[in-house]
Structures are given as C-alpha cells and as structure tokens.
PDB file of C-alpha atoms and ligand atoms in Angstrom:
ATOM      1  CA  MET V   1       0.032  -0.002   0.000  1.00 92.00           C
ATOM      2  CA  ILE V   2       1.025   3.665  -0.404  1.00 96.00           C
ATOM      3  CA  ARG V   3       1.143   5.565   2.846  1.00 97.00           C
ATOM      4  CA  LEU V   4       1.455   9.321   3.148  1.00 97.00           C
ATOM      5  CA  GLU V   5       2.167  10.639   6.626  1.00 97.00           C
ATOM      6  CA  HIS V   6       2.286  14.228   7.581  1.00 97.00           C
ATOM      7  CA  VAL V   7       3.750  15.257   4.184  1.00 97.00           C
ATOM      8  CA  SER V   8       4.285  18.908   3.383  1.00 97.00           C
ATOM      9  CA  HIS V   9       6.032  20.544   0.417  1.00 97.00           C
ATOM     10  CA  THR V  10       7.166  24.098  -0.081  1.00 97.00           C
ATOM     11  CA  PHE V  11       8.501  25.425  -3.383  1.00 96.00           C
ATOM     12  CA  ALA V  12      10.987  28.171  -3.035  1.00 93.00           C
ATOM     13  CA  THR V  13      10.988  30.383  -6.202  1.00 88.00           C
ATOM     14  CA  ARG V  14      12.837  33.437  -7.067  1.00 90.00           C
ATOM     15  CA  THR V  15      10.078  35.734  -5.560  1.00 91.00           C
ATOM     16  CA  GLN V  16       8.512  33.689  -2.942  1.00 91.00           C
ATOM     17  CA  ASP V  17       8.018  30.539  -1.083  1.00 93.00           C
ATOM     18  CA  VAL V  18       4.879  28.701  -2.047  1.00 93.00           C
ATOM     19  CA  ARG V  19       3.591  26.043   0.228  1.00 95.00           C
ATOM     20  CA  ALA V  20       1.876  23.473  -2.080  1.00 95.00           C
ATOM     21  CA  ILE V  21       0.725  20.819   0.286  1.00 96.00           C
ATOM     22  CA  HIS V  22       0.525  20.770   4.075  1.00 96.00           C
ATOM     23  CA  ASP V  23       0.390  17.915   6.433  1.00 97.00           C
ATOM     24  CA  VAL V  24      -1.198  15.324   4.092  1.00 97.00           C
ATOM     25  CA  SER V  25      -1.882  11.951   5.470  1.00 97.00           C
ATOM     26  CA  LEU V  26      -3.550   9.282   3.352  1.00 97.00           C
ATOM     27  CA  ASP V  27      -3.525   5.495   3.067  1.00 96.00           C
ATOM     28  CA  ILE V  28      -3.997   3.966  -0.359  1.00 97.00           C
ATOM     29  CA  GLU V  29      -4.865   0.268   0.127  1.00 96.00           C
ATOM     30  CA  ALA V  30      -2.951  -2.174  -2.155  1.00 96.00           C
ATOM     31  CA  GLY V  31      -5.024  -3.021  -5.314  1.00 96.00           C
ATOM     32  CA  SER V  32      -7.419  -0.022  -4.741  1.00 97.00           C
ATOM     33  CA  PHE V  33      -8.311   2.711  -7.016  1.00 97.00           C
ATOM     34  CA  VAL V  34      -8.233   6.186  -5.324  1.00 98.00           C
ATOM     35  CA  SER V  35      -8.909   9.447  -6.897  1.00 98.00           C
ATOM     36  CA  VAL V  36      -7.821  12.892  -5.690  1.00 97.00           C
ATOM     37  CA  VAL V  37     -10.023  15.997  -6.494  1.00 97.00           C
ATOM     38  CA  GLY V  38      -9.252  19.638  -5.352  1.00 95.00           C
ATOM     39  CA  PRO V  39      -8.823  23.133  -6.622  1.00 94.00           C
ATOM     40  CA  SER V  40      -6.336  23.993  -9.228  1.00 92.00           C
ATOM     41  CA  GLY V  41      -2.924  24.629  -7.592  1.00 93.00           C
ATOM     42  CA  CYS V  42      -3.728  22.670  -4.459  1.00 95.00           C
ATOM     43  CA  GLY V  43      -0.758  20.387  -4.948  1.00 96.00           C
ATOM     44  CA  LYS V  44      -2.170  17.308  -6.650  1.00 96.00           C
ATOM     45  CA  SER V  45       0.615  17.028  -9.229  1.00 95.00           C
ATOM     46  CA  THR V  46       3.152  17.778  -6.524  1.00 96.00           C
ATOM     47  CA  LEU V  47       1.724  14.841  -4.589  1.00 96.00           C
ATOM     48  CA  LEU V  48       2.124  12.429  -7.553  1.00 94.00           C
ATOM     49  CA  SER V  49       5.726  13.590  -8.024  1.00 93.00           C
ATOM     50  CA  LEU V  50       6.533  12.881  -4.363  1.00 95.00           C
ATOM     51  CA  ILE V  51       5.115   9.374  -4.535  1.00 94.00           C
ATOM     52  CA  SER V  52       6.700   8.474  -7.855  1.00 92.00           C
ATOM     53  CA  GLY V  53      10.040   9.705  -6.463  1.00 91.00           C
ATOM     54  CA  LEU V  54      10.537  12.260  -9.215  1.00 89.00           C
ATOM     55  CA  MET V  55      10.718  14.897  -6.347  1.00 93.00           C
ATOM     56  CA  PRO V  56      12.428  14.433  -2.990  1.00 93.00           C
ATOM     57  CA  VAL V  57      10.171  14.382   0.190  1.00 95.00           C
ATOM     58  CA  GLN V  58      10.931  17.479   2.307  1.00 95.00           C
ATOM     59  CA  THR V  59       8.731  16.805   5.217  1.00 95.00           C
ATOM     60  CA  GLY V  60       6.847  13.819   6.475  1.00 96.00           C
ATOM     61  CA  SER V  61       7.085  10.423   4.842  1.00 95.00           C
ATOM     62  CA  VAL V  62       5.978   8.473   1.734  1.00 96.00           C
ATOM     63  CA  SER V  63       6.268   4.827   1.776  1.00 94.00           C
ATOM     64  CA  ILE V  64       5.156   2.040  -0.478  1.00 92.00           C
ATOM     65  CA  ASN V  65       4.668  -1.421   1.063  1.00 89.00           C
ATOM     66  CA  GLY V  66       6.389  -0.179   4.122  1.00 89.00           C
ATOM     67  CA  ALA V  67       9.633   1.138   2.274  1.00 88.00           C
ATOM     68  CA  ARG V  68      10.336   4.837   2.150  1.00 91.00           C
ATOM     69  CA  VAL V  69      10.237   6.289  -1.303  1.00 90.00           C
ATOM     70  CA  GLU V  70      13.884   7.309  -2.362  1.00 87.00           C
ATOM     71  CA  GLY V  71      14.247   7.931  -5.907  1.00 83.00           C
ATOM     72  CA  VAL V  72      12.347   6.997  -8.986  1.00 82.00           C
ATOM     73  CA  ARG V  73      10.725   3.511  -8.784  1.00 79.00           C
ATOM     74  CA  ARG V  74      10.607   1.026 -11.487  1.00 78.00           C
ATOM     75  CA  ASP V  75       7.306  -0.579 -10.408  1.00 81.00           C
ATOM     76  CA  ALA V  76       5.478   2.778 -10.634  1.00 85.00           C
ATOM     77  CA  ALA V  77       3.940   4.155 -13.858  1.00 87.00           C
ATOM     78  CA  MET V  78       3.665   7.932 -13.711  1.00 86.00           C
ATOM     79  CA  MET V  79       1.466   9.523 -16.469  1.00 86.00           C
ATOM     80  CA  LEU V  80       2.354  13.203 -16.219  1.00 81.00           C
ATOM     81  CA  GLN V  81      -0.298  15.999 -16.805  1.00 76.00           C
ATOM     82  CA  SER V  82       2.140  17.402 -19.603  1.00 78.00           C
ATOM     83  CA  ASP V  83       3.023  15.469 -22.768  1.00 78.00           C
ATOM     84  CA  ALA V  84       5.913  13.213 -22.085  1.00 82.00           C
ATOM     85  CA  LEU V  85       6.464  11.447 -25.383  1.00 92.00           C
ATOM     86  CA  LEU V  86       9.725  11.354 -27.064  1.00 94.00           C
ATOM     87  CA  PRO V  87       9.212  13.346 -30.360  1.00 94.00           C
ATOM     88  CA  TRP V  88      11.871  11.368 -32.413  1.00 96.00           C
ATOM     89  CA  ARG V  89      10.369   8.031 -31.530  1.00 96.00           C
ATOM     90  CA  THR V  90       7.441   6.436 -33.203  1.00 96.00           C
ATOM     91  CA  VAL V  91       4.253   5.399 -31.409  1.00 97.00           C
ATOM     92  CA  ARG V  92       5.406   1.841 -31.208  1.00 96.00           C
ATOM     93  CA  GLN V  93       8.859   2.963 -29.967  1.00 95.00           C
ATOM     94  CA  ASN V  94       7.451   5.214 -27.325  1.00 95.00           C
ATOM     95  CA  VAL V  95       5.135   2.555 -26.148  1.00 95.00           C
ATOM     96  CA  GLY V  96       8.008  -0.005 -26.044  1.00 94.00           C
ATOM     97  CA  LEU V  97      10.328   2.287 -24.089  1.00 92.00           C
ATOM     98  CA  ALA V  98       9.391   1.080 -20.689  1.00 86.00           C
ATOM     99  CA  LEU V  99       9.919  -2.546 -21.750  1.00 89.00           C
ATOM    100  CA  GLU V 100      13.282  -1.731 -23.161  1.00 90.00           C
ATOM    101  CA  ILE V 101      14.388   0.056 -20.076  1.00 86.00           C
ATOM    102  CA  ARG V 102      13.384  -3.040 -18.009  1.00 83.00           C
ATOM    103  CA  ARG V 103      15.019  -5.409 -20.505  1.00 84.00           C
ATOM    104  CA  GLU V 104      11.767  -7.230 -20.970  1.00 82.00           C
ATOM    105  CA  ARG V 105      12.289  -7.936 -24.579  1.00 83.00           C
ATOM    106  CA  LYS V 106      10.636 -11.402 -24.484  1.00 85.00           C
ATOM    107  CA  GLY V 107       7.337 -11.022 -26.386  1.00 86.00           C
ATOM    108  CA  MET V 108       7.861  -7.294 -26.458  1.00 88.00           C
ATOM    109  CA  ALA V 109       6.610  -6.630 -29.891  1.00 92.00           C
ATOM    110  CA  ASP V 110       3.466  -8.515 -29.220  1.00 94.00           C
ATOM    111  CA  ARG V 111       2.670  -6.703 -26.000  1.00 93.00           C
ATOM    112  CA  VAL V 112       3.337  -3.475 -27.494  1.00 96.00           C
ATOM    113  CA  ASP V 113       1.166  -4.116 -30.439  1.00 96.00           C
ATOM    114  CA  ALA V 114      -1.618  -5.506 -28.354  1.00 94.00           C
ATOM    115  CA  ILE V 115      -1.815  -2.373 -26.188  1.00 94.00           C
ATOM    116  CA  ILE V 116      -1.574  -0.049 -29.100  1.00 96.00           C
ATOM    117  CA  GLU V 117      -4.536  -1.900 -30.540  1.00 94.00           C
ATOM    118  CA  ARG V 118      -6.398  -1.549 -27.277  1.00 91.00           C
ATOM    119  CA  VAL V 119      -5.956   2.266 -27.284  1.00 90.00           C
ATOM    120  CA  GLY V 120      -7.168   2.325 -30.891  1.00 92.00           C
ATOM    121  CA  LEU V 121      -4.036   3.358 -32.628  1.00 95.00           C
ATOM    122  CA  ALA V 122      -3.061   0.415 -34.614  1.00 96.00           C
ATOM    123  CA  GLU V 123      -3.077   2.442 -37.875  1.00 97.00           C
ATOM    124  CA  PHE V 124      -0.691   5.001 -36.252  1.00 97.00           C
ATOM    125  CA  ALA V 125       1.893   2.588 -34.886  1.00 97.00           C
ATOM    126  CA  ASP V 126       4.557   4.057 -36.916  1.00 97.00           C
ATOM    127  CA  ALA V 127       3.710   7.679 -36.653  1.00 97.00           C
ATOM    128  CA  ARG V 128       5.627  10.142 -34.715  1.00 97.00           C
ATOM    129  CA  PRO V 129       4.015  12.190 -31.866  1.00 95.00           C
ATOM    130  CA  ALA V 130       3.977  15.477 -33.945  1.00 95.00           C
ATOM    131  CA  GLU V 131       1.734  13.632 -36.444  1.00 96.00           C
ATOM    132  CA  LEU V 132      -0.946  12.818 -33.891  1.00 94.00           C
ATOM    133  CA  SER V 133      -3.885  14.857 -32.333  1.00 89.00           C
ATOM    134  CA  GLY V 134      -3.668  15.771 -28.681  1.00 86.00           C
ATOM    135  CA  GLY V 135      -6.163  13.050 -27.787  1.00 85.00           C
ATOM    136  CA  MET V 136      -4.116  10.507 -29.706  1.00 90.00           C
ATOM    137  CA  ARG V 137      -1.035  11.587 -27.909  1.00 91.00           C
ATOM    138  CA  LYS V 138      -2.733  10.961 -24.609  1.00 89.00           C
ATOM    139  CA  ARG V 139      -3.688   7.525 -25.686  1.00 90.00           C
ATOM    140  CA  VAL V 140      -0.065   6.687 -26.563  1.00 94.00           C
ATOM    141  CA  GLN V 141       1.043   7.801 -22.993  1.00 92.00           C
ATOM    142  CA  LEU V 142      -1.611   5.726 -21.610  1.00 91.00           C
ATOM    143  CA  ALA V 143      -0.300   2.736 -23.568  1.00 93.00           C
ATOM    144  CA  ALA V 144       3.181   3.522 -22.720  1.00 93.00           C
ATOM    145  CA  SER V 145       2.312   3.691 -19.002  1.00 91.00           C
ATOM    146  CA  LEU V 146       0.369   0.390 -18.876  1.00 91.00           C
ATOM    147  CA  VAL V 147       2.349  -1.805 -21.310  1.00 92.00           C
ATOM    148  CA  TYR V 148       4.593  -3.412 -18.456  1.00 87.00           C
ATOM    149  CA  SER V 149       1.792  -4.059 -16.024  1.00 87.00           C
ATOM    150  CA  PRO V 150       3.030  -1.724 -13.291  1.00 90.00           C
ATOM    151  CA  SER V 151       2.038  -2.351  -9.785  1.00 91.00           C
ATOM    152  CA  ILE V 152       1.463   1.265  -9.036  1.00 94.00           C
ATOM    153  CA  ILE V 153      -0.272   3.675 -11.469  1.00 94.00           C
ATOM    154  CA  LEU V 154      -0.084   7.328 -10.798  1.00 95.00           C
ATOM    155  CA  MET V 155      -2.138   9.343 -13.269  1.00 95.00           C
ATOM    156  CA  ASP V 156      -2.499  13.279 -13.465  1.00 94.00           C
ATOM    157  CA  GLU V 157      -5.688  14.140 -15.408  1.00 93.00           C
ATOM    158  CA  PRO V 158      -4.975  11.624 -18.152  1.00 91.00           C
ATOM    159  CA  PHE V 159      -8.244  11.829 -20.052  1.00 91.00           C
ATOM    160  CA  SER V 160      -9.072  15.459 -19.824  1.00 86.00           C
ATOM    161  CA  ALA V 161      -8.237  16.093 -23.503  1.00 80.00           C
ATOM    162  CA  LEU V 162     -10.536  13.277 -24.853  1.00 87.00           C
ATOM    163  CA  ASP V 163     -13.765  13.359 -26.354  1.00 90.00           C
ATOM    164  CA  ALA V 164     -16.583  11.620 -24.227  1.00 90.00           C
ATOM    165  CA  PHE V 165     -16.586   8.386 -26.396  1.00 90.00           C
ATOM    166  CA  THR V 166     -12.828   7.907 -26.361  1.00 89.00           C
ATOM    167  CA  ARG V 167     -12.664   8.900 -22.616  1.00 92.00           C
ATOM    168  CA  ALA V 168     -15.173   6.283 -21.544  1.00 93.00           C
ATOM    169  CA  SER V 169     -13.328   3.619 -23.470  1.00 90.00           C
ATOM    170  CA  MET V 170      -9.880   4.695 -22.027  1.00 90.00           C
ATOM    171  CA  GLN V 171     -11.439   4.758 -18.613  1.00 95.00           C
ATOM    172  CA  GLN V 172     -12.692   1.257 -19.077  1.00 94.00           C
ATOM    173  CA  LEU V 173      -9.349   0.135 -20.399  1.00 90.00           C
ATOM    174  CA  LEU V 174      -7.396   1.522 -17.296  1.00 93.00           C
ATOM    175  CA  LEU V 175     -10.098  -0.034 -14.911  1.00 95.00           C
ATOM    176  CA  ASP V 176      -9.819  -3.391 -16.524  1.00 91.00           C
ATOM    177  CA  LEU V 177      -6.050  -3.492 -16.748  1.00 89.00           C
ATOM    178  CA  SER V 178      -5.589  -2.272 -13.205  1.00 91.00           C
ATOM    179  CA  ARG V 179      -7.959  -4.815 -11.910  1.00 92.00           C
ATOM    180  CA  SER V 180      -6.331  -7.773 -13.706  1.00 88.00           C
ATOM    181  CA  SER V 181      -2.847  -6.821 -12.650  1.00 88.00           C
ATOM    182  CA  GLU V 182      -4.168  -5.846  -9.127  1.00 92.00           C
ATOM    183  CA  ALA V 183      -2.422  -2.448  -9.473  1.00 94.00           C
ATOM    184  CA  THR V 184      -2.905   0.408  -6.997  1.00 96.00           C
ATOM    185  CA  VAL V 185      -3.983   3.374  -8.762  1.00 96.00           C
ATOM    186  CA  LEU V 186      -3.836   7.099  -7.642  1.00 97.00           C
ATOM    187  CA  PHE V 187      -5.712   9.183 -10.091  1.00 97.00           C
ATOM    188  CA  VAL V 188      -5.999  12.923 -10.311  1.00 97.00           C
ATOM    189  CA  THR V 189      -9.063  14.495 -11.951  1.00 95.00           C
ATOM    190  CA  HIS V 190     -11.251  17.584 -12.090  1.00 93.00           C
ATOM    191  CA  ASP V 191     -14.159  15.437 -13.331  1.00 93.00           C
ATOM    192  CA  LEU V 192     -16.369  14.279 -10.499  1.00 95.00           C
ATOM    193  CA  ASP V 193     -18.324  11.899 -12.763  1.00 94.00           C
ATOM    194  CA  GLU V 194     -14.929  10.292 -13.623  1.00 96.00           C
ATOM    195  CA  ALA V 195     -13.804  10.243 -10.016  1.00 97.00           C
ATOM    196  CA  VAL V 196     -16.986   8.471  -8.980  1.00 97.00           C
ATOM    197  CA  ALA V 197     -17.154   6.019 -11.991  1.00 96.00           C
ATOM    198  CA  LEU V 198     -13.549   4.803 -11.547  1.00 97.00           C
ATOM    199  CA  SER V 199     -12.869   4.835  -7.799  1.00 97.00           C
ATOM    200  CA  ASP V 200     -13.133   2.828  -4.558  1.00 97.00           C
ATOM    201  CA  LYS V 201     -12.357   6.017  -2.684  1.00 97.00           C
ATOM    202  CA  VAL V 202     -12.186   9.648  -3.435  1.00 98.00           C
ATOM    203  CA  ALA V 203      -9.956  12.176  -1.451  1.00 98.00           C
ATOM    204  CA  VAL V 204     -11.202  15.756  -1.616  1.00 97.00           C
ATOM    205  CA  PHE V 205      -8.242  18.295  -1.084  1.00 97.00           C
ATOM    206  CA  THR V 206      -8.631  21.828   0.230  1.00 96.00           C
ATOM    207  CA  LYS V 207      -7.441  24.811  -1.645  1.00 94.00           C
ATOM    208  CA  ARG V 208      -3.626  25.612  -1.316  1.00 93.00           C
ATOM    209  CA  PRO V 209      -1.923  24.722   0.702  1.00 93.00           C
ATOM    210  CA  GLY V 210      -3.561  21.336  -0.051  1.00 95.00           C
ATOM    211  CA  THR V 211      -4.686  19.136   2.860  1.00 96.00           C
ATOM    212  CA  VAL V 212      -6.993  16.113   2.806  1.00 97.00           C
ATOM    213  CA  LYS V 213     -10.518  17.668   3.549  1.00 96.00           C
ATOM    214  CA  SER V 214     -12.250  14.241   3.430  1.00 96.00           C
ATOM    215  CA  VAL V 215     -12.264  10.754   2.043  1.00 97.00           C
ATOM    216  CA  HIS V 216     -15.339   9.254   0.507  1.00 97.00           C
ATOM    217  CA  THR V 217     -15.884   5.447  -0.093  1.00 97.00           C
ATOM    218  CA  ILE V 218     -17.660   4.853  -3.335  1.00 96.00           C
ATOM    219  CA  ASP V 219     -20.163   2.205  -2.683  1.00 94.00           C
ATOM    220  CA  LEU V 220     -20.704   0.937  -6.246  1.00 93.00           C
ATOM    221  CA  PRO V 221     -19.825  -2.620  -7.515  1.00 92.00           C
ATOM    222  CA  ARG V 222     -16.111  -2.976  -8.171  1.00 91.00           C
ATOM    223  CA  ASP V 223     -16.803  -5.130 -11.335  1.00 91.00           C
ATOM    224  CA  ARG V 224     -18.183  -2.133 -13.294  1.00 93.00           C
ATOM    225  CA  ALA V 225     -18.850  -0.789 -16.861  1.00 94.00           C
ATOM    226  CA  VAL V 226     -18.042   2.907 -16.594  1.00 94.00           C
ATOM    227  CA  THR V 227     -20.894   3.877 -18.825  1.00 92.00           C
ATOM    228  CA  ASP V 228     -23.499   1.711 -16.878  1.00 93.00           C
ATOM    229  CA  VAL V 229     -22.581   2.654 -13.460  1.00 93.00           C
ATOM    230  CA  GLN V 230     -23.679   6.198 -13.794  1.00 91.00           C
ATOM    231  CA  SER V 231     -27.374   5.059 -13.800  1.00 92.00           C
ATOM    232  CA  LEU V 232     -26.942   3.302 -10.604  1.00 92.00           C
ATOM    233  CA  PRO V 233     -28.668   5.145  -7.422  1.00 87.00           C
ATOM    234  CA  GLY V 234     -25.442   5.372  -5.597  1.00 92.00           C
ATOM    235  CA  PHE V 235     -23.789   7.346  -8.253  1.00 96.00           C
ATOM    236  CA  ALA V 236     -25.580  10.551  -8.152  1.00 94.00           C
ATOM    237  CA  GLU V 237     -25.519  10.591  -4.442  1.00 94.00           C
ATOM    238  CA  ALA V 238     -21.718  10.008  -4.389  1.00 96.00           C
ATOM    239  CA  ARG V 239     -21.179  12.884  -6.831  1.00 95.00           C
ATOM    240  CA  ARG V 240     -23.505  15.144  -4.915  1.00 95.00           C
ATOM    241  CA  ARG V 241     -21.595  14.435  -1.771  1.00 95.00           C
ATOM    242  CA  LEU V 242     -18.249  15.255  -3.415  1.00 96.00           C
ATOM    243  CA  TRP V 243     -19.600  18.430  -5.002  1.00 95.00           C
ATOM    244  CA  GLU V 244     -20.867  19.628  -1.531  1.00 93.00           C
ATOM    245  CA  GLU V 245     -17.348  18.959  -0.153  1.00 93.00           C
ATOM    246  CA  LEU V 246     -15.557  20.620  -2.944  1.00 93.00           C
ATOM    247  CA  ARG V 247     -17.521  23.692  -3.642  1.00 90.00           C
ATOM    248  CA  GLY V 248     -16.533  25.450  -0.437  1.00 86.00           C
ATOM    249  CA  GLU V 249     -12.885  25.244  -1.521  1.00 88.00           C
ATOM    250  CA  LEU V 250     -13.428  26.786  -4.901  1.00 83.00           C
ATOM    251  CA  GLY V 251     -14.471  30.358  -4.142  1.00 74.00           C
ATOM    252  CA  THR V 252     -17.465  31.619  -6.052  1.00 68.00           C
ATOM    253  CA  ASP V 253     -19.947  29.233  -7.703  1.00 68.00           C
ATOM    254  CA  ASP V 254     -18.866  30.365 -11.168  1.00 69.00           C
ATOM    255  CA  GLU V 255     -15.311  29.684 -10.444  1.00 69.00           C
ATOM    256  CA  ALA V 256     -16.175  26.365  -8.903  1.00 66.00           C
ATOM    257  CA  ARG V 257     -18.111  25.268 -12.046  1.00 70.00           C
ATOM    258  CA  ARG V 258     -15.172  26.379 -14.206  1.00 71.00           C
ATOM    259  CA  GLN V 259     -12.868  24.150 -12.232  1.00 70.00           C
ATOM    260  CA  VAL V 260     -14.879  21.123 -11.951  1.00 72.00           C
ATOM    261  CA  GLN V 261     -16.716  19.244 -14.730  1.00 70.00           C
ATOM    262  CA  HIS V 262     -19.979  17.307 -14.495  1.00 67.00           C
ATOM    263  CA  VAL V 263     -21.390  18.936 -11.443  1.00 62.00           C
ATOM    264  CA  GLY V 264     -24.976  18.137 -12.706  1.00 51.00           C
TER     265      GLY V 264
HETATM  266  N1  ATP T 301       8.352  23.332  -9.821  1.00 83.24           N
HETATM  267  C1  ATP T 301       7.722  24.316  -9.189  1.00 83.24           C
HETATM  268  N2  ATP T 301       8.311  25.293  -8.773  1.00 83.24           N
HETATM  269  C2  ATP T 301       7.599  26.335  -8.178  1.00 83.24           C
HETATM  270  N3  ATP T 301       6.324  26.273  -7.684  1.00 83.24           N
HETATM  271  C3  ATP T 301       5.710  25.124  -8.239  1.00 83.24           C
HETATM  272  C4  ATP T 301       6.317  24.047  -8.935  1.00 83.24           C
HETATM  273  N4  ATP T 301       5.408  23.070  -9.143  1.00 83.24           N
HETATM  274  C5  ATP T 301       4.310  23.448  -8.535  1.00 83.24           C
HETATM  275  N5  ATP T 301       4.486  24.824  -7.820  1.00 83.24           N
HETATM  276  C6  ATP T 301       3.348  25.435  -7.128  1.00 83.24           C
HETATM  277  O1  ATP T 301       2.782  24.541  -6.117  1.00 83.24           O
HETATM  278  C7  ATP T 301       1.492  24.798  -6.187  1.00 83.24           C
HETATM  279  C8  ATP T 301       0.794  23.487  -6.421  1.00 83.24           C
HETATM  280  O2  ATP T 301       1.065  23.105  -7.784  1.00 83.24           O
HETATM  281  P1  ATP T 301       0.555  21.684  -8.413  1.00 83.24           P
HETATM  282  O3  ATP T 301       0.989  21.677  -9.923  1.00 83.24           O
HETATM  283  O4  ATP T 301       0.918  20.563  -7.535  1.00 83.24           O
HETATM  284  O5  ATP T 301      -1.049  21.864  -8.353  1.00 83.24           O
HETATM  285  P2  ATP T 301      -2.357  21.130  -8.922  1.00 83.24           P
HETATM  286  O6  ATP T 301      -3.181  20.694  -7.834  1.00 83.24           O
HETATM  287  O7  ATP T 301      -1.743  19.864  -9.696  1.00 83.24           O
HETATM  288  O8  ATP T 301      -3.040  22.031  -9.934  1.00 83.24           O
HETATM  289  P3  ATP T 301      -3.795  21.828 -11.303  1.00 83.24           P
HETATM  290  O9  ATP T 301      -5.138  21.313 -10.882  1.00 83.24           O
HETATM  291  O10 ATP T 301      -3.965  23.165 -11.860  1.00 83.24           O
HETATM  292  O11 ATP T 301      -2.990  20.787 -12.179  1.00 83.24           O
HETATM  293  C9  ATP T 301       0.967  25.946  -7.067  1.00 83.24           C
HETATM  294  O12 ATP T 301       0.949  27.057  -6.362  1.00 83.24           O
HETATM  295  C10 ATP T 301       2.201  25.957  -8.109  1.00 83.24           C
HETATM  296  O13 ATP T 301       2.567  27.331  -8.423  1.00 83.24           O
HETATM  297 MG1   MG T 302      -1.705  19.431 -11.695  1.00 83.24          MG
END
C-alpha cells in the first residue's frame, strides 16, 4: 500500500516560497483505485511527483509497502499532466520504451502491438507524436504507462483532452487493466463523474496549501462498466456529496463550475 504521513511541500521560487501541500496523511490500500479531486494549484501534481520519487520528500514520509520512497521507482508508472512522449520515436517505440528500459524483450513486440490496438492506434503505430492529435498523444501515453503491467499507477488528469466516447473507452481500459494486474491506482481528476465512476475511494483536497479535507468511499460494485455505473442510484448521491465538499474550496460558484466538470 501507499502511505503518506504528515507530508508537506514548499517550493522556493525567485520571488516567494509557495507551500503547495500541508500535512497530508493518506493511506491507499494495495490494489485499490483512489482519486484525488481539489482546486487548481492545491498540490495534486506535486503529490504524485513525491510518490513517484521524481521529487524528494521534504517533510513527512511517503512509503510504499513499508519502504520509504527514495528516488524513482521501476514498479510505478507515472502519467504526467504534460505531454511526455519522445518526439523522435514512433508510437510503437514510445510505447516499447518502458519494456526496453526493464530489459523485458521477450514477447515485447506482441505486448506493444496489443496495447496499441487496445487504445485504438494500430493504424498509427509508425507515426511520430507530432503527427498525432492531442487526444491520440494522450492515448499513446496511456499505452506507454500500462504496457509493462506496473503495480502502481499514478495518473494526472490523463483523460481531460479526450472526447466523451474515447474517454469512456480509455477509462474502461484503465479499470480493466488495473484490476487484472491488481495494481494500485492514484488518479487525479477535475471530473467528478470520472472520479465516482472509477474509484473505490475519493479524497477531496482543500485549496492551497492542499490538505485532505475528506475521504469518501464509493459504494458501487467493483466489477463495473463505466458507462452503466452512472445510472446506479449510488452514483448521483456520491457525486452530490463530493460536490458539496468541494464547492466550499473553490471560491465563487462560477469559479467552482469552471474548475470542476460534470457537477450536474
Ligand atoms: N516546480 C515548481 N516550482 C515552483 N512552484 C511550483 C512548482 N510546481 C508547482 N508549484 C506550485 O505549487 C502549487 C501546487 O502546484 P500543483 O501543480 O501541484 O497543483 P495542482 O493541484 O496539480 O493544480 P492543477 O489542478 O492546476 O493541475 C502551485 O501554487 C504551483 O505554483
Ligand atoms: Mg496538476
């Protein structure tokens, strides 16, 4: 499991010190799917960077299965908010990168092609990132993150650039692959529908400096189809609870609606 204990983080910039997160404690059970929602700038991306080991922990502790995170982990996939594809590599080469790094060459070509097919980009396997749309690049990133069956998946608003149909199918893909590999997922989103549809638990963060305001258990069947789950009675109720918690952190109602999608 991923355990955060009293984690705080301050960025020192030329002009000021910005405290991004403050005293965050959160347990993410092994194999569970946890989402984080919160206002823009409350430290969600910072949190993922700390867990992935991309940024050193300043205060408090971050541990995975009892071991403190020190440096970048091989078993964790991090899908950044920004585009992280290598421009000179083709789709196939970008997706295969994680396997090359791990020297998992056995069956590599088949695994790469299978996941490229799953994200609907078989026709573009030999294209370079510059030749793809924004949503297609996101799908390549998703494939590249999941191809080696990571045990920890950290995702920063991975589906925000996608149209509704593609988003639903990518959500289902993530859900299915994470379940079948029993991966632990920490997922950042601004979309409350998405948070409810995918998660076992949702953590609501306060505005900066981000702290955990509340953690909500989503009481829906684990074996789910993301598009069907929305019509279950528990869905609207869970979304309403999240929205009630979040709106107080977002300033005016207009501002709140701009920052959060699908508030109903
Ligand atoms: N590398 C950095 N240097 C300086 N300040 C930073 C850096 N990264 C983040 N910050 C600051 O830390 C705070 C939290 O940023 P972060 O990117 O974690 O927020 P976020 O919750 O992911 O926001 P969003 O929802 O807009 O993506 C912000 O005030 C930001 O300006
Ligand atoms: Mg962010």
